[in-house]
PDB file of C-alpha atoms in Angstrom:
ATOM      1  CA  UNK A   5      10.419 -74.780 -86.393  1.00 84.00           C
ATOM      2  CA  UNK A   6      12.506 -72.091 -83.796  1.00 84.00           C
ATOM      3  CA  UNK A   7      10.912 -71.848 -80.938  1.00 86.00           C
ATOM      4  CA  UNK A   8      11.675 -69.315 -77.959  1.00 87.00           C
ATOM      5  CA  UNK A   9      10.576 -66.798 -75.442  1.00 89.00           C
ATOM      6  CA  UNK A  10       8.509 -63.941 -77.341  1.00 90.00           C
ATOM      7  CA  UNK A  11       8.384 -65.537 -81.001  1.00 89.00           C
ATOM      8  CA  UNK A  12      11.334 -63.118 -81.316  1.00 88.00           C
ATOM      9  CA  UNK A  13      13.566 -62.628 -84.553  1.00 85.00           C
ATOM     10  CA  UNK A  14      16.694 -61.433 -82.383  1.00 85.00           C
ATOM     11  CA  UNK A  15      17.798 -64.569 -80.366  1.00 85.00           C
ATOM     12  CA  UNK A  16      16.833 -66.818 -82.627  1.00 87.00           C
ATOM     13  CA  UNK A  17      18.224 -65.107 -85.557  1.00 90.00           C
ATOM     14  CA  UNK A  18      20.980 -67.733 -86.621  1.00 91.00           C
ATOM     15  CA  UNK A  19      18.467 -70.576 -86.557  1.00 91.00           C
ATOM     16  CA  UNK A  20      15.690 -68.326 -88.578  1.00 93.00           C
ATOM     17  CA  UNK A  21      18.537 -67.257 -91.650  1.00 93.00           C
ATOM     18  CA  UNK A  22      19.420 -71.259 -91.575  1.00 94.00           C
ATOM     19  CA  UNK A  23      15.637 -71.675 -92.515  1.00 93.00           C
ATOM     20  CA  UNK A  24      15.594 -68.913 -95.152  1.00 95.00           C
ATOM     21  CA  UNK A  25      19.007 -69.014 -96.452  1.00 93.00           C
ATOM     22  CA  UNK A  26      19.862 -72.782 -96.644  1.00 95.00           C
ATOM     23  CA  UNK A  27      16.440 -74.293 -96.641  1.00 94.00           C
ATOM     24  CA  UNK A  28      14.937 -71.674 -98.582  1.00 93.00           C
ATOM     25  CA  UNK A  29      11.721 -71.800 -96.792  1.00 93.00           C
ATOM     26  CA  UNK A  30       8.844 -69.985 -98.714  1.00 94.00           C
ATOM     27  CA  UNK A  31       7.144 -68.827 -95.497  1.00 93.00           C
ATOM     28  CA  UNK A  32       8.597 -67.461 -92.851  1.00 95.00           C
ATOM     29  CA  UNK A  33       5.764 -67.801 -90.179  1.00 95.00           C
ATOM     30  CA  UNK A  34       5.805 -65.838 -86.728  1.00 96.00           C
ATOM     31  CA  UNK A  35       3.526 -66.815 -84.125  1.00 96.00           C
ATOM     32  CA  UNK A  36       2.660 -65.615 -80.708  1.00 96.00           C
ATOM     33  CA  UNK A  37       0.107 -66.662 -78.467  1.00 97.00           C
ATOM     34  CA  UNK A  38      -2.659 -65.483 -76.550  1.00 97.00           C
ATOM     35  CA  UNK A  39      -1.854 -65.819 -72.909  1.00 97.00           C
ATOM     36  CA  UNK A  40       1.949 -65.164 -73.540  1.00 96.00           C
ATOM     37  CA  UNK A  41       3.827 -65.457 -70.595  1.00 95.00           C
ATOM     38  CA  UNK A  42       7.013 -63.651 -71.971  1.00 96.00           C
ATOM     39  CA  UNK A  43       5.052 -60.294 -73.505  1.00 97.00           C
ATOM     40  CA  UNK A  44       3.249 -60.560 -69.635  1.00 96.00           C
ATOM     41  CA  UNK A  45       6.439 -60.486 -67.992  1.00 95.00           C
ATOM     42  CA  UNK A  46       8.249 -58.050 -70.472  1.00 95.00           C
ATOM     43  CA  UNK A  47       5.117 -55.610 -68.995  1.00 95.00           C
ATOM     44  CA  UNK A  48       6.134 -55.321 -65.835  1.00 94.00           C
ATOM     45  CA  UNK A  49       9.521 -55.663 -63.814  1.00 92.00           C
ATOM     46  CA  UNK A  50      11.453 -58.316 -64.800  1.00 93.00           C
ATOM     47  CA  UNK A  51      14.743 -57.645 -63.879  1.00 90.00           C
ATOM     48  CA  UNK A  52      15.156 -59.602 -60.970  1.00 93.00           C
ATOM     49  CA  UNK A  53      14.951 -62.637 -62.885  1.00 92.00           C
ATOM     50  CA  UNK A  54      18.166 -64.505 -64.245  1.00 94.00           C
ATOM     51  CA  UNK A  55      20.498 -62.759 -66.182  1.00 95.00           C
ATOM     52  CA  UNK A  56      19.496 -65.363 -69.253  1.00 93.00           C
ATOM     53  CA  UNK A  57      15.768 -64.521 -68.644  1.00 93.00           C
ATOM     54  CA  UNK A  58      16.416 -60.625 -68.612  1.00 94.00           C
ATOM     55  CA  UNK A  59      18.409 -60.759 -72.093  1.00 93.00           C
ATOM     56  CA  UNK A  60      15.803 -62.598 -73.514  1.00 92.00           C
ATOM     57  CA  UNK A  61      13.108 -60.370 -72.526  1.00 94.00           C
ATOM     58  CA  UNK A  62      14.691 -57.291 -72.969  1.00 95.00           C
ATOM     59  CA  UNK A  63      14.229 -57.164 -76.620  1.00 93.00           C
ATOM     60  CA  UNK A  64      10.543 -57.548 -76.749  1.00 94.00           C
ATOM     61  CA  UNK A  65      10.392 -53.937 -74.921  1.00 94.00           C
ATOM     62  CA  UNK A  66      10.656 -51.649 -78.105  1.00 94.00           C
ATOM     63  CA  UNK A  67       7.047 -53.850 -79.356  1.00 93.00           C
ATOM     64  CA  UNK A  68       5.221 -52.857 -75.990  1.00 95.00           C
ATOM     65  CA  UNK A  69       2.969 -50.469 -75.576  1.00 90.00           C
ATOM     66  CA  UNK A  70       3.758 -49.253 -72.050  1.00 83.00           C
ATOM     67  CA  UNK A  71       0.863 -47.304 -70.922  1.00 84.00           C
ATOM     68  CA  UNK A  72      -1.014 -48.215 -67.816  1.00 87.00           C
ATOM     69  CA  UNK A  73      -3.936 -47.078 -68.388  1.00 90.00           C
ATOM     70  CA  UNK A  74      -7.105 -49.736 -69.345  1.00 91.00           C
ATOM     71  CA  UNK A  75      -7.617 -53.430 -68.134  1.00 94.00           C
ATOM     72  CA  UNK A  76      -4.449 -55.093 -67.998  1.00 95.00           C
ATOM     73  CA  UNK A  77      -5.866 -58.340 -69.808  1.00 95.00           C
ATOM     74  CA  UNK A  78      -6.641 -55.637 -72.521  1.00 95.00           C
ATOM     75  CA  UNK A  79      -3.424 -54.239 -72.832  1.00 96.00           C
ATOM     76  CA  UNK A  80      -1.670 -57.446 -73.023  1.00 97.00           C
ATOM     77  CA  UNK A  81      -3.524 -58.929 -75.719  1.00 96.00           C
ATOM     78  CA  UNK A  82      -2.938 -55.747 -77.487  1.00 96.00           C
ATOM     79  CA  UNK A  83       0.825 -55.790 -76.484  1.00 97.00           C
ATOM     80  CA  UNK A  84       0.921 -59.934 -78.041  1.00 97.00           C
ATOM     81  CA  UNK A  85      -0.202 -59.155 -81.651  1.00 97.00           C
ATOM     82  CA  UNK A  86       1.922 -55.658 -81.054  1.00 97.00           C
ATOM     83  CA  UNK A  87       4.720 -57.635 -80.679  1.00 97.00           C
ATOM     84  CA  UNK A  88       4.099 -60.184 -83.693  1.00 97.00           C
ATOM     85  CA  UNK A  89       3.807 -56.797 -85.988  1.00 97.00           C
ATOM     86  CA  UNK A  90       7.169 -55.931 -83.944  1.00 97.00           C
ATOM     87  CA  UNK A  91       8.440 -58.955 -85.135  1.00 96.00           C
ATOM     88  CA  UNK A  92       7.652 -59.004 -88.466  1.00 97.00           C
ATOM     89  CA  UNK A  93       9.229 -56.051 -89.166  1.00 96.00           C
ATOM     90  CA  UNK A  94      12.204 -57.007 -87.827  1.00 95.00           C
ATOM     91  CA  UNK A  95      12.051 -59.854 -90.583  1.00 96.00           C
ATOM     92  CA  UNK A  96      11.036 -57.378 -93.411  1.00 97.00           C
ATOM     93  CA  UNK A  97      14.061 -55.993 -92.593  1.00 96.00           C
ATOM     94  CA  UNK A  98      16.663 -58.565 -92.595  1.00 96.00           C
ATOM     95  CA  UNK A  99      15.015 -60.773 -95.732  1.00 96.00           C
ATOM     96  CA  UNK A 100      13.737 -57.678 -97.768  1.00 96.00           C
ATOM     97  CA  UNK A 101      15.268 -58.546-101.085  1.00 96.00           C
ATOM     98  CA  UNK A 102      13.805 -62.398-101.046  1.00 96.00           C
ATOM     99  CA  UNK A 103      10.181 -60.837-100.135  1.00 94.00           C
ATOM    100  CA  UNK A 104      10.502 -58.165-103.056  1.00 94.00           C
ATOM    101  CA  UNK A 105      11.552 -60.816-105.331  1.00 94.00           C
ATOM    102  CA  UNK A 106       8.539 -62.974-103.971  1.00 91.00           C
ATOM    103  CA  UNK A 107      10.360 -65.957-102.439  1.00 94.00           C
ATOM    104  CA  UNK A 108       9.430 -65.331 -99.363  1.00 95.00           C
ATOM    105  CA  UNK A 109       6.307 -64.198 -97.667  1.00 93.00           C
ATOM    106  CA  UNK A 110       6.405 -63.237 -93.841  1.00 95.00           C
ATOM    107  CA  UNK A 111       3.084 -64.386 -91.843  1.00 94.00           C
ATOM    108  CA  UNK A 112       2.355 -62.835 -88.303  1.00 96.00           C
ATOM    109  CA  UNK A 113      -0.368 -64.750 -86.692  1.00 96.00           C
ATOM    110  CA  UNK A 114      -1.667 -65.148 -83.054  1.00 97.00           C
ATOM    111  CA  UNK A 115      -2.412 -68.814 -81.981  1.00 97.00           C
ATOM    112  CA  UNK A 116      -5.547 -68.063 -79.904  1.00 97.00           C
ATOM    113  CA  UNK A 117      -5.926 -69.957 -76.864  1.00 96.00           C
ATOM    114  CA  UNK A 118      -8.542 -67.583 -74.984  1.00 96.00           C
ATOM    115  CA  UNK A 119     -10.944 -67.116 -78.170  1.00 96.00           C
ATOM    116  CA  UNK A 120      -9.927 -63.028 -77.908  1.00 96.00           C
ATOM    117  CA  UNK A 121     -10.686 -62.654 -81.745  1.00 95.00           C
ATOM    118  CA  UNK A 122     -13.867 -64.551 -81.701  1.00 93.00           C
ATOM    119  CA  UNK A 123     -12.934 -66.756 -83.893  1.00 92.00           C
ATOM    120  CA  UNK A 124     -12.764 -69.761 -81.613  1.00 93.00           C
ATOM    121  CA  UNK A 125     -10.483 -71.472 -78.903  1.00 95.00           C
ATOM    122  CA  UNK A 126      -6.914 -72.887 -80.465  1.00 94.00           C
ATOM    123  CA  UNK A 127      -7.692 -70.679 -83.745  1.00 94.00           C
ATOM    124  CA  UNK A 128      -4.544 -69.862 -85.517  1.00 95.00           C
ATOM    125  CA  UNK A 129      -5.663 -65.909 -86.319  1.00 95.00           C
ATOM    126  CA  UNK A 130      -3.330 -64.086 -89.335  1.00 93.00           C
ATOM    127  CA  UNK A 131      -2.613 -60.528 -88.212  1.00 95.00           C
ATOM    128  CA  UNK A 132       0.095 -59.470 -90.794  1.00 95.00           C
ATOM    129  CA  UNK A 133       1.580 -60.648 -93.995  1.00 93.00           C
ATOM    130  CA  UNK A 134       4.820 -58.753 -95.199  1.00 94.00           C
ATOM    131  CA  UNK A 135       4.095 -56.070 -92.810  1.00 95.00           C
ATOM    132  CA  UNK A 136       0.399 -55.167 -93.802  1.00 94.00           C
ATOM    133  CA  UNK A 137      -1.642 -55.254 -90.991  1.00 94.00           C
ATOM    134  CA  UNK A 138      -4.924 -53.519 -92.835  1.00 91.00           C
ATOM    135  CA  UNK A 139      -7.231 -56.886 -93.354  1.00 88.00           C
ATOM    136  CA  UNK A 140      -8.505 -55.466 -96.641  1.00 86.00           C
ATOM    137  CA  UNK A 141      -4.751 -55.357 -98.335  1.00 87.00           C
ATOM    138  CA  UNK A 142      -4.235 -58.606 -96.618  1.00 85.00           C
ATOM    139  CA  UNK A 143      -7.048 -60.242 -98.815  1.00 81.00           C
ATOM    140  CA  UNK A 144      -5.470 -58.681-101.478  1.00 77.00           C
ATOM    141  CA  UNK A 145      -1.593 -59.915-101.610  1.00 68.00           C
ATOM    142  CA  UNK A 146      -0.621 -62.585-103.790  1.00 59.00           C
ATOM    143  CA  UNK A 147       0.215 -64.896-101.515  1.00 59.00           C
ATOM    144  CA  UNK A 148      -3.325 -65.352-100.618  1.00 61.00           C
ATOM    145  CA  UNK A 149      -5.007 -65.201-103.866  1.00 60.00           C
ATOM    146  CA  UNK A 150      -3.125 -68.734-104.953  1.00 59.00           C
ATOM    147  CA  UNK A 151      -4.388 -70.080-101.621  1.00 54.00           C
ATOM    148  CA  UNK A 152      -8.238 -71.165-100.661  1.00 56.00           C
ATOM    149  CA  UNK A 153      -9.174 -67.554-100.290  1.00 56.00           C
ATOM    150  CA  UNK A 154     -12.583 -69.090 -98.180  1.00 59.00           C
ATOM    151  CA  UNK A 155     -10.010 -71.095 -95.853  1.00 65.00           C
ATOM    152  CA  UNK A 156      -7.874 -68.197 -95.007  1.00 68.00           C
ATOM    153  CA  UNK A 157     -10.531 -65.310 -94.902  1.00 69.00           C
ATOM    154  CA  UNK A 158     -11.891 -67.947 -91.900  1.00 69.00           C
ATOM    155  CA  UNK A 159      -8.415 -67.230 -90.086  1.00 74.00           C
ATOM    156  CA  UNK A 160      -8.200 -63.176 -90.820  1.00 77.00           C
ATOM    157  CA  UNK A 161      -8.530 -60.779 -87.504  1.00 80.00           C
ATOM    158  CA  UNK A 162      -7.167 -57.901 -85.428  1.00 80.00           C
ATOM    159  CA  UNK A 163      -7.499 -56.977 -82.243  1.00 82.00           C
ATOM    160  CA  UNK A 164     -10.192 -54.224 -82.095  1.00 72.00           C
ATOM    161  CA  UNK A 165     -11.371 -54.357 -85.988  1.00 66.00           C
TER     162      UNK A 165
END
């Protein structure tokens, strides 16, 4: 388990590759949260904050959308599971040879405090696997299909769909 601000791949890369690479972990699993304190504060101005706050913030920005327009509670739900697609790719990129060759999948889920995708309070909600967000594909990969197929379907969502 890694944990840090913002669920993100780039300061915690050396502890996720020590996962992957010498503990050959089959599932690489990022999760963000509903409520997220660091997406909330990566919206807005931040840069009065520490210097070690700011440079772990800073990377969530190319994630966020950055449009003011809507309810803010709107836009940053949107901007949490934004951000665990974000991430995801970022891990696509750096393991792509061990998820072609199937040893590793890459999970992006939302634990969901607030019940935003209906699915109940403290709900862990899948939103991506390997960089497929579409929820139709997502029933589909092979990851899944060993699984409980009932089990998971319970934990499939997006924001919006």
């Amino acid at each position: 388990v890694v944990r840090d601000i913002g669920n993100q791949m780039q300061t915690a890369q050396g502890s996720v590759d020590y996962g992957i690479q010498h503990l050959n972990t089959p599932v690489l699993l990022v999760m963000g949260h509903t409520g997220c304190g660091a997406v909330k504060a990566a919206m807005g101005d931040y840069h009065e904050e520490d210097a070690d706050i700011v440079h772990e913030l800073d990377p969530l920005l190319p994630a966020l959308e950055t449009s003011e327009e809507g309810e803010f509670d709107s836009r940053w739900a949107k901007n949490i599971q934004a951000n665990v697609d974000f991430q995801v790719r970022q891990a696509l990129a750096t393991y792509r040879a061990r998820i072609q060759d199937g040893s590793l999948t890459v999970i992006g889920a939302v634990y969901d405090f607030q019940n935003l995708y209906g699915k109940g309070p403290g709900t862990m909600v899948i939103v991506n696997v390997n960089g497929e967000t579409d929820l139709n594909r997502i029933r589909e990969e092979q990851a899944f299909r060993r699984s409980g197929a009932k089990e998971i379907e319970s934990h499939l969502s997006r924001l919006g769909e």
